[in-house]
Amino acid sequence: MKILAVGMNYALHNAELGHREEITEPVLFLKPDSSYLKNGAPFFLPDFSSDVQYEAEVVVRISRLGRHIAPKFAHRYYDAVTVGIDFTARDLQRKLREKSLPWLLSKGFDASAAVGDFIPLSDVGGDVQKIDFRLDIDGHTVQHGNTSQMLFTVDEIISYVSQFMTLKIGDLLFTGTPAGVGPVSVDQHLQGYIGERNVLDFYIR
């Protein structure tokens, strides 16, 4: 299983981080399988960063083996969605960016991909580009977005990725985060929702 993620896929999030360059194709990176945090397990803050931030995203589960997938057929290759958190060591990411180095260490550390319970796409209306989602911390909403706001649609991303690497059953696709990212701290309670359905629930330790 591989965890694919899309960076800079929501315009307002790009603005809040000061990214002003024009995005003409999906910005992609990988998280290793050791970053997978599931079943409501707690997230332990790493020692190497003093600014770990949450990025709530809709996560799509790949359901078919495929490569060189045309956009019009991409919808056949996923079957379920959830909310995930792409944890980012922001201080480390800034240092890497300043040196024009890859983001790997700031994005791919252990347990940095928290993933909620998957629900069938049909349960949320069947249209992956009309999903309303949010992240609450300690009962207060800190991020709220809709997949209609994406710069690149899920189908466009899947088609693009599949030109370079084979998609396999069980692969996960983090589709980008809306505005509102911020730091996490010990004992915070994070809950992710699709509509009013709680699909992600865990604590920071």
Coordinates of N, CA and C in Angstrom, one line a residue:
M1 N 0.8 -1.2 0.0 CA 0.0 0.0 0.0 C 0.9 1.2 0.0
K2 N 0.5 2.2 -0.8 CA 1.2 3.5 -0.8 C 0.2 4.6 -0.4
I3 N 0.7 5.7 0.1 CA -0.1 6.8 0.5 C 0.3 8.0 -0.4
L4 N -0.6 8.4 -1.3 CA -0.3 9.5 -2.2 C -1.0 10.7 -1.6
A5 N -0.4 11.9 -1.8 CA -0.9 13.1 -1.3 C -0.7 14.2 -2.3
V6 N -1.7 15.1 -2.3 CA -1.7 16.3 -3.2 C -1.5 17.6 -2.4
G7 N -0.5 18.3 -2.7 CA -0.2 19.6 -2.0 C -0.8 20.7 -2.8
M8 N -1.1 21.8 -2.1 CA -1.6 23.1 -2.8 C -2.8 22.9 -3.7
N9 N -3.8 22.1 -3.2 CA -4.9 21.9 -4.1 C -6.2 22.7 -3.7
Y10 N -6.0 23.6 -2.8 CA -7.1 24.6 -2.4 C -6.5 26.0 -2.4
A11 N -7.1 26.9 -3.2 CA -6.5 28.2 -3.4 C -6.3 29.0 -2.1
L12 N -7.3 28.9 -1.2 CA -7.2 29.7 0.1 C -6.1 29.2 1.0
H13 N -5.9 27.9 1.0 CA -4.8 27.3 1.8 C -3.5 27.8 1.2
N14 N -3.4 27.8 -0.1 CA -2.1 28.3 -0.7 C -1.9 29.8 -0.3
A15 N -2.9 30.5 -0.3 CA -2.8 32.0 0.1 C -2.3 32.1 1.6
E16 N -2.9 31.3 2.5 CA -2.5 31.4 3.9 C -1.1 31.0 4.2
L17 N -0.5 30.2 3.3 CA 0.9 29.8 3.5 C 1.8 30.6 2.6
G18 N 1.2 31.6 1.8 CA 2.1 32.5 1.1 C 2.5 32.0 -0.3
H19 N 1.9 30.9 -0.8 CA 2.3 30.3 -2.1 C 1.5 31.1 -3.2
R20 N 2.3 31.8 -4.0 CA 1.7 32.7 -5.0 C 2.0 32.2 -6.4
E21 N 2.8 31.1 -6.6 CA 3.0 30.6 -7.9 C 1.8 30.0 -8.5
E22 N 1.7 30.0 -9.8 CA 0.6 29.4 -10.5 C 0.8 27.9 -10.5
I23 N -0.3 27.2 -10.2 CA -0.2 25.7 -10.1 C -0.9 25.2 -11.4
T24 N -0.1 24.6 -12.3 CA -0.6 24.1 -13.6 C -0.8 22.6 -13.6
E25 N -0.3 21.9 -12.7 CA -0.5 20.4 -12.6 C -0.4 20.0 -11.1
P26 N -1.0 18.9 -10.8 CA -1.0 18.5 -9.4 C 0.4 18.4 -8.8
V27 N 0.5 18.8 -7.5 CA 1.7 18.8 -6.8 C 1.6 17.5 -5.9
L28 N 2.5 16.5 -6.1 CA 2.3 15.2 -5.5 C 3.5 14.9 -4.6
F29 N 3.2 14.1 -3.5 CA 4.2 13.6 -2.7 C 3.7 12.3 -2.1
L30 N 4.6 11.5 -1.6 CA 4.3 10.2 -1.0 C 4.5 10.2 0.5
K31 N 3.7 9.5 1.2 CA 4.0 9.2 2.6 C 4.2 7.6 2.7
P32 N 5.2 7.2 3.5 CA 5.4 5.8 3.6 C 4.3 5.0 4.4
D33 N 4.3 3.7 4.3 CA 3.2 3.0 5.1 C 3.4 3.1 6.6
S34 N 4.6 3.4 7.0 CA 4.8 3.6 8.5 C 4.2 4.9 9.0
S35 N 3.7 5.8 8.1 CA 3.0 7.0 8.5 C 1.6 6.8 8.8
Y36 N 1.1 5.6 8.4 CA -0.4 5.3 8.5 C -0.8 5.1 10.0
L37 N -1.7 6.0 10.4 CA -2.3 6.0 11.8 C -3.8 5.8 11.7
K38 N -4.3 4.7 12.2 CA -5.7 4.3 12.0 C -6.3 3.8 13.3
N39 N -7.6 3.5 13.2 CA -8.3 2.9 14.4 C -8.4 3.8 15.6
G40 N -8.3 5.1 15.4 CA -8.4 6.0 16.5 C -7.2 6.0 17.5
A41 N -6.1 5.5 17.0 CA -4.9 5.5 17.8 C -4.4 6.9 18.1
P42 N -3.8 7.2 19.2 CA -3.3 8.6 19.5 C -2.1 8.9 18.6
F43 N -2.0 10.2 18.4 CA -0.8 10.7 17.7 C 0.1 11.3 18.7
F44 N 1.4 10.8 18.7 CA 2.4 11.3 19.6 C 3.3 12.4 19.0
L45 N 3.3 13.5 19.6 CA 4.1 14.6 19.0 C 5.6 14.2 18.9
P46 N 6.3 14.3 17.8 CA 7.7 13.9 17.6 C 8.6 14.9 18.3
D47 N 9.8 14.5 18.7 CA 10.8 15.3 19.4 C 11.5 16.3 18.4
F48 N 11.5 16.0 17.1 CA 12.3 16.8 16.2 C 11.6 18.1 15.7
S49 N 10.4 18.3 16.1 CA 9.6 19.5 15.6 C 8.9 20.2 16.8
S50 N 8.9 21.5 16.7 CA 8.2 22.3 17.7 C 6.9 22.9 17.1
D51 N 6.6 22.6 15.8 CA 5.5 23.1 15.1 C 4.9 22.1 14.2
V52 N 4.2 21.1 14.8 CA 3.5 20.1 14.0 C 2.1 20.6 13.8
Q53 N 1.7 20.7 12.5 CA 0.4 21.2 12.2 C -0.6 20.2 11.6
Y54 N -1.9 20.4 11.8 CA -2.9 19.5 11.2 C -3.2 20.0 9.8
E55 N -3.6 19.1 8.9 CA -4.1 19.5 7.6 C -5.2 18.5 7.3
A56 N -6.5 18.8 7.5 CA -7.6 17.9 7.3 C -7.9 17.8 5.8
E57 N -8.1 16.5 5.3 CA -8.3 16.3 3.9 C -9.3 15.2 3.7
V58 N -10.0 15.2 2.6 CA -10.8 14.0 2.2 C -9.8 13.0 1.6
V59 N -9.9 11.8 2.1 CA -9.0 10.7 1.6 C -9.9 9.7 0.8
V60 N -9.4 9.3 -0.4 CA -10.0 8.4 -1.3 C -9.3 7.1 -1.3
R61 N -10.1 6.0 -1.2 CA -9.5 4.6 -1.3 C -9.5 4.0 -2.7
I62 N -8.4 3.6 -3.2 CA -8.3 3.0 -4.5 C -8.9 1.6 -4.5
S63 N -9.7 1.2 -5.4 CA -10.4 -0.1 -5.4 C -10.1 -1.0 -6.5
R64 N -9.3 -0.5 -7.5 CA -8.9 -1.3 -8.7 C -7.5 -1.0 -9.1
L65 N -6.9 -2.0 -9.6 CA -5.5 -1.9 -10.2 C -5.6 -1.1 -11.5
G66 N -4.7 -0.1 -11.7 CA -4.8 0.6 -12.9 C -3.6 1.5 -13.2
R67 N -3.3 1.7 -14.4 CA -2.3 2.7 -14.9 C -2.8 3.3 -16.2
H68 N -2.2 4.4 -16.5 CA -2.6 5.2 -17.7 C -4.1 5.3 -17.8
I69 N -4.7 5.8 -16.8 CA -6.2 5.9 -16.7 C -6.7 7.2 -17.3
A70 N -7.6 7.1 -18.2 CA -8.2 8.3 -18.8 C -9.1 9.0 -17.7
P71 N -9.1 10.3 -17.7 CA -10.0 11.0 -16.7 C -11.4 10.5 -16.7
K72 N -12.0 10.2 -17.9 CA -13.4 9.8 -17.9 C -13.6 8.5 -17.3
F73 N -12.6 7.7 -17.1 CA -12.7 6.4 -16.5 C -12.2 6.4 -15.0
A74 N -11.7 7.5 -14.6 CA -11.0 7.5 -13.2 C -12.0 7.2 -12.1
H75 N -13.3 7.5 -12.3 CA -14.3 7.3 -11.2 C -14.5 5.8 -10.9
R76 N -14.0 5.0 -11.8 CA -14.2 3.5 -11.6 C -13.1 3.0 -10.6
Y77 N -12.2 3.8 -10.2 CA -11.0 3.3 -9.5 C -11.0 3.6 -8.0
Y78 N -12.1 4.1 -7.5 CA -12.2 4.3 -6.1 C -13.6 4.1 -5.6
D79 N -13.8 3.7 -4.4 CA -15.1 3.3 -3.9 C -15.5 3.8 -2.5
A80 N -14.6 4.5 -1.8 CA -14.9 4.9 -0.5 C -14.1 6.1 -0.1
V81 N -14.6 6.9 0.9 CA -13.9 8.1 1.3 C -13.9 8.2 2.8
T82 N -13.0 9.0 3.3 CA -13.0 9.4 4.7 C -12.3 10.7 4.9
V83 N -12.1 11.1 6.2 CA -11.3 12.3 6.5 C -10.0 11.8 7.0
G84 N -8.9 12.4 6.6 CA -7.6 12.1 7.2 C -6.9 13.4 7.6
I85 N -5.8 13.3 8.4 CA -5.0 14.4 8.7 C -3.6 14.2 8.2
D86 N -3.1 15.1 7.4 CA -1.8 15.1 6.9 C -1.0 16.0 7.9
F87 N -0.4 15.3 8.9 CA 0.4 16.0 9.8 C 1.7 16.5 9.2
T88 N 2.0 17.8 9.4 CA 3.2 18.4 8.8 C 4.1 19.0 9.9
A89 N 5.4 18.7 9.9 CA 6.3 19.4 10.7 C 6.7 20.7 10.0
R90 N 5.9 21.8 10.3 CA 6.0 23.0 9.5 C 7.4 23.7 9.6
D91 N 8.0 23.6 10.8 CA 9.3 24.2 10.9 C 10.3 23.5 10.1
L92 N 10.2 22.2 10.0 CA 11.2 21.4 9.2 C 10.9 21.7 7.7
Q93 N 9.6 21.7 7.4 CA 9.2 22.0 6.0 C 9.8 23.3 5.5
R94 N 9.7 24.4 6.3 CA 10.2 25.7 6.0 C 11.7 25.6 5.7
K95 N 12.5 24.9 6.5 CA 13.9 24.7 6.3 C 14.2 24.0 5.0
L96 N 13.4 23.0 4.7 CA 13.6 22.2 3.5 C 13.3 23.1 2.2
R97 N 12.2 23.8 2.3 CA 11.8 24.7 1.2 C 12.9 25.7 0.9
E98 N 13.5 26.3 2.0 CA 14.5 27.3 1.8 C 15.7 26.8 1.1
K99 N 16.0 25.5 1.2 CA 17.1 24.8 0.5 C 16.7 24.1 -0.8
S100 N 15.4 24.3 -1.2 CA 14.8 23.7 -2.4 C 15.0 22.1 -2.3
L101 N 14.8 21.6 -1.1 CA 14.9 20.1 -0.9 C 13.5 19.5 -0.8
P102 N 13.3 18.2 -1.0 CA 12.0 17.6 -1.0 C 11.4 17.7 0.4
W103 N 10.1 17.5 0.5 CA 9.3 17.6 1.7 C 9.3 16.4 2.6
L104 N 9.9 15.3 2.1 CA 9.7 14.0 2.7 C 9.8 14.0 4.3
L105 N 10.9 14.5 4.8 CA 11.0 14.4 6.3 C 10.0 15.2 7.1
S106 N 9.4 16.2 6.5 CA 8.4 17.0 7.2 C 7.0 16.5 7.0
K107 N 6.8 15.5 6.1 CA 5.5 15.0 5.8 C 5.4 13.5 6.0
G108 N 6.5 12.8 6.0 CA 6.5 11.3 5.9 C 6.9 10.7 7.2
F109 N 7.0 11.4 8.3 CA 7.4 10.8 9.6 C 6.4 9.8 10.1
D110 N 6.8 9.0 11.1 CA 5.9 8.0 11.6 C 4.6 8.6 12.1
A111 N 3.5 7.9 11.7 CA 2.1 8.3 12.2 C 1.6 9.6 11.7
S112 N 2.2 10.1 10.6 CA 1.9 11.5 10.1 C 0.7 11.5 9.2
A113 N 0.1 10.3 9.0 CA -1.1 10.2 8.1 C -2.2 9.5 8.9
A114 N -3.0 10.3 9.7 CA -4.1 9.8 10.4 C -5.3 9.6 9.5
V115 N -5.9 8.4 9.5 CA -7.0 8.1 8.5 C -8.2 7.6 9.3
G116 N -9.3 8.1 9.0 CA -10.6 7.8 9.6 C -11.2 6.5 9.1
D117 N -12.4 6.2 9.5 CA -13.2 5.1 9.0 C -13.8 5.4 7.6
F118 N -13.5 4.5 6.7 CA -14.0 4.7 5.3 C -15.5 4.4 5.2
I119 N -16.2 5.2 4.4 CA -17.6 5.0 4.1 C -17.8 4.9 2.6
P120 N -18.7 4.1 2.1 CA -18.9 4.0 0.7 C -19.2 5.4 0.1
L121 N -18.7 5.6 -1.1 CA -19.0 6.9 -1.8 C -20.5 7.1 -2.0
S122 N -21.2 6.0 -2.2 CA -22.6 6.1 -2.4 C -23.4 6.6 -1.2
D123 N -22.8 6.5 0.0 CA -23.4 7.0 1.2 C -23.3 8.5 1.4
V124 N -22.5 9.1 0.5 CA -22.3 10.6 0.6 C -22.8 11.2 -0.7
G125 N -23.7 10.5 -1.4 CA -24.3 11.1 -2.6 C -23.7 10.6 -3.9
G126 N -22.6 9.9 -3.8 CA -22.0 9.4 -5.0 C -21.1 10.3 -5.8
D127 N -21.1 11.6 -5.5 CA -20.2 12.6 -6.2 C -19.1 13.0 -5.4
V128 N -17.9 12.6 -5.7 CA -16.7 12.9 -4.9 C -16.4 14.3 -4.9
Q129 N -16.9 15.1 -5.8 CA -16.6 16.6 -5.9 C -17.7 17.4 -5.2
K130 N -18.5 16.8 -4.4 CA -19.5 17.5 -3.7 C -19.6 17.0 -2.2
I131 N -18.4 16.8 -1.6 CA -18.3 16.3 -0.3 C -18.0 17.5 0.7
D132 N -18.8 17.7 1.6 CA -18.6 18.7 2.7 C -17.9 18.0 3.8
F133 N -16.8 18.6 4.3 CA -16.1 18.0 5.4 C -15.5 19.1 6.3
R134 N -15.2 18.6 7.6 CA -14.6 19.6 8.5 C -13.8 18.8 9.6
L135 N -13.0 19.6 10.3 CA -12.2 19.1 11.4 C -12.5 20.0 12.6
D136 N -12.9 19.3 13.7 CA -13.1 19.9 15.0 C -12.0 19.6 16.0
I137 N -11.5 20.5 16.7 CA -10.6 20.3 17.8 C -11.2 20.8 19.1
D138 N -11.3 19.8 20.0 CA -11.9 20.1 21.3 C -13.3 20.7 21.2
G139 N -14.1 20.2 20.2 CA -15.4 20.7 19.9 C -15.6 21.9 19.1
H140 N -14.5 22.5 18.7 CA -14.6 23.7 17.9 C -14.1 23.5 16.4
T141 N -14.9 23.9 15.5 CA -14.5 23.7 14.1 C -13.3 24.6 13.7
V142 N -12.2 24.0 13.2 CA -11.0 24.7 12.8 C -10.8 24.7 11.3
Q143 N -11.3 23.7 10.6 CA -11.3 23.7 9.2 C -12.6 23.2 8.6
H144 N -13.0 23.8 7.5 CA -14.3 23.4 6.9 C -14.1 23.6 5.4
G145 N -14.3 22.6 4.6 CA -14.2 22.7 3.2 C -15.1 21.8 2.4
N146 N -15.1 22.0 1.1 CA -15.9 21.2 0.2 C -15.1 20.8 -1.0
T147 N -15.1 19.5 -1.4 CA -14.3 19.1 -2.5 C -14.5 19.8 -3.8
S148 N -15.6 20.5 -3.9 CA -15.9 21.3 -5.1 C -14.9 22.5 -5.2
Q149 N -14.2 22.8 -4.1 CA -13.2 23.9 -4.1 C -11.8 23.5 -4.6
M150 N -11.6 22.2 -4.9 CA -10.3 21.7 -5.3 C -9.9 22.4 -6.6
L151 N -8.6 22.6 -6.7 CA -8.0 23.1 -8.0 C -8.0 22.0 -9.0
F152 N -7.7 20.8 -8.6 CA -7.7 19.6 -9.4 C -8.6 18.6 -8.9
T153 N -9.5 18.0 -9.7 CA -10.5 17.1 -9.2 C -9.8 15.7 -8.9
V154 N -10.5 14.9 -8.1 CA -10.0 13.6 -7.8 C -9.8 12.8 -9.1
D155 N -10.6 12.9 -10.1 CA -10.4 12.1 -11.3 C -9.2 12.6 -12.1
E156 N -9.0 13.9 -12.1 CA -7.8 14.5 -12.8 C -6.6 14.0 -12.1
I157 N -6.6 14.0 -10.7 CA -5.4 13.6 -10.0 C -5.1 12.1 -10.3
I158 N -6.1 11.3 -10.2 CA -5.9 9.8 -10.4 C -5.4 9.6 -11.8
S159 N -5.9 10.3 -12.8 CA -5.4 10.1 -14.2 C -4.0 10.6 -14.3
Y160 N -3.7 11.7 -13.7 CA -2.3 12.2 -13.7 C -1.3 11.3 -13.1
V161 N -1.6 10.8 -11.9 CA -0.7 9.9 -11.1 C -0.5 8.7 -11.9
S162 N -1.5 8.1 -12.5 CA -1.5 6.8 -13.1 C -0.6 6.8 -14.4
Q163 N -0.2 8.0 -14.9 CA 0.7 8.1 -16.0 C 2.1 7.7 -15.6
F164 N 2.4 7.9 -14.2 CA 3.7 7.7 -13.7 C 3.9 6.4 -12.9
M165 N 2.8 6.0 -12.2 CA 2.9 4.8 -11.3 C 1.6 4.1 -11.3
T166 N 1.7 2.8 -11.1 CA 0.5 1.9 -11.0 C -0.2 2.2 -9.7
L167 N -1.5 2.3 -9.8 CA -2.4 2.4 -8.6 C -2.8 1.0 -8.3
K168 N -2.8 0.7 -7.0 CA -3.1 -0.7 -6.5 C -4.2 -0.6 -5.6
I169 N -4.9 -1.7 -5.5 CA -6.1 -1.8 -4.5 C -5.6 -1.6 -3.1
G170 N -6.3 -0.6 -2.4 CA -5.9 -0.3 -1.1 C -5.0 0.9 -0.9
D171 N -4.5 1.4 -2.0 CA -3.7 2.7 -2.0 C -4.7 3.8 -1.5
L172 N -4.1 4.8 -0.9 CA -4.9 5.9 -0.3 C -4.4 7.2 -1.0
L173 N -5.4 8.1 -1.3 CA -5.1 9.4 -1.9 C -5.6 10.5 -1.0
F174 N -4.7 11.3 -0.4 CA -5.0 12.5 0.3 C -5.2 13.6 -0.7
T175 N -6.3 14.3 -0.7 CA -6.7 15.1 -1.9 C -6.4 16.6 -1.7
G176 N -5.8 17.0 -0.6 CA -5.5 18.4 -0.3 C -6.3 19.0 0.8
T177 N -5.8 20.0 1.4 CA -6.4 20.6 2.5 C -6.9 22.1 2.3
P178 N -8.1 22.4 2.8 CA -8.5 23.8 2.7 C -7.8 24.7 3.7
A179 N -8.2 26.0 3.7 CA -7.6 26.9 4.6 C -7.9 26.6 6.1
G180 N -7.1 27.1 7.0 CA -7.4 26.9 8.4 C -6.4 26.0 9.1
V181 N -5.3 25.6 8.5 CA -4.4 24.7 9.2 C -3.8 25.4 10.4
G182 N -3.3 24.6 11.3 CA -2.7 25.2 12.5 C -2.0 24.1 13.4
P183 N -1.3 24.6 14.4 CA -0.6 23.6 15.3 C -1.4 22.8 16.2
V184 N -0.9 21.6 16.6 CA -1.6 20.8 17.5 C -0.7 20.7 18.8
S185 N -1.4 20.4 19.9 CA -0.7 20.3 21.2 C -1.3 19.1 22.0
V186 N -0.5 18.7 23.0 CA -0.9 17.6 23.8 C -2.3 17.7 24.4
D187 N -3.0 16.6 24.4 CA -4.3 16.4 24.9 C -5.4 17.0 24.1
Q188 N -5.1 17.5 22.9 CA -6.2 18.0 22.1 C -7.0 16.8 21.5
H189 N -8.3 17.0 21.3 CA -9.2 15.9 20.8 C -9.6 16.3 19.4
L190 N -9.2 15.5 18.4 CA -9.4 15.8 17.0 C -10.6 14.9 16.4
Q191 N -11.5 15.5 15.8 CA -12.6 14.8 15.2 C -12.9 15.3 13.8
G192 N -12.9 14.3 12.8 CA -13.2 14.7 11.4 C -14.5 14.2 11.0
Y193 N -15.2 15.1 10.2 CA -16.6 14.8 9.8 C -16.7 14.9 8.3
I194 N -17.5 14.0 7.7 CA -18.0 14.1 6.4 C -19.5 14.4 6.5
G195 N -19.9 15.6 6.1 CA -21.3 16.0 6.5 C -21.4 16.1 8.0
E196 N -22.3 15.4 8.6 CA -22.5 15.4 10.0 C -22.0 14.0 10.6
R197 N -21.4 13.2 9.7 CA -20.9 11.9 10.1 C -19.5 11.9 10.6
N198 N -19.3 11.5 11.9 CA -18.0 11.5 12.5 C -17.2 10.2 12.0
V199 N -16.2 10.5 11.3 CA -15.4 9.3 10.7 C -14.0 9.2 11.3
L200 N -13.6 10.3 12.0 CA -12.2 10.3 12.5 C -12.3 10.9 14.0
D201 N -11.6 10.2 14.9 CA -11.7 10.6 16.3 C -10.5 10.1 17.1
F202 N -9.6 11.0 17.5 CA -8.4 10.6 18.2 C -7.8 11.7 19.0
Y203 N -6.8 11.5 19.8 CA -6.2 12.5 20.7 C -4.7 12.7 20.3
I204 N -4.2 13.9 20.7 CA -2.8 14.2 20.6 C -2.2 13.9 21.9
R205 N -1.1 13.2 21.9 CA -0.3 12.8 23.1 C 1.1 13.3 23.1

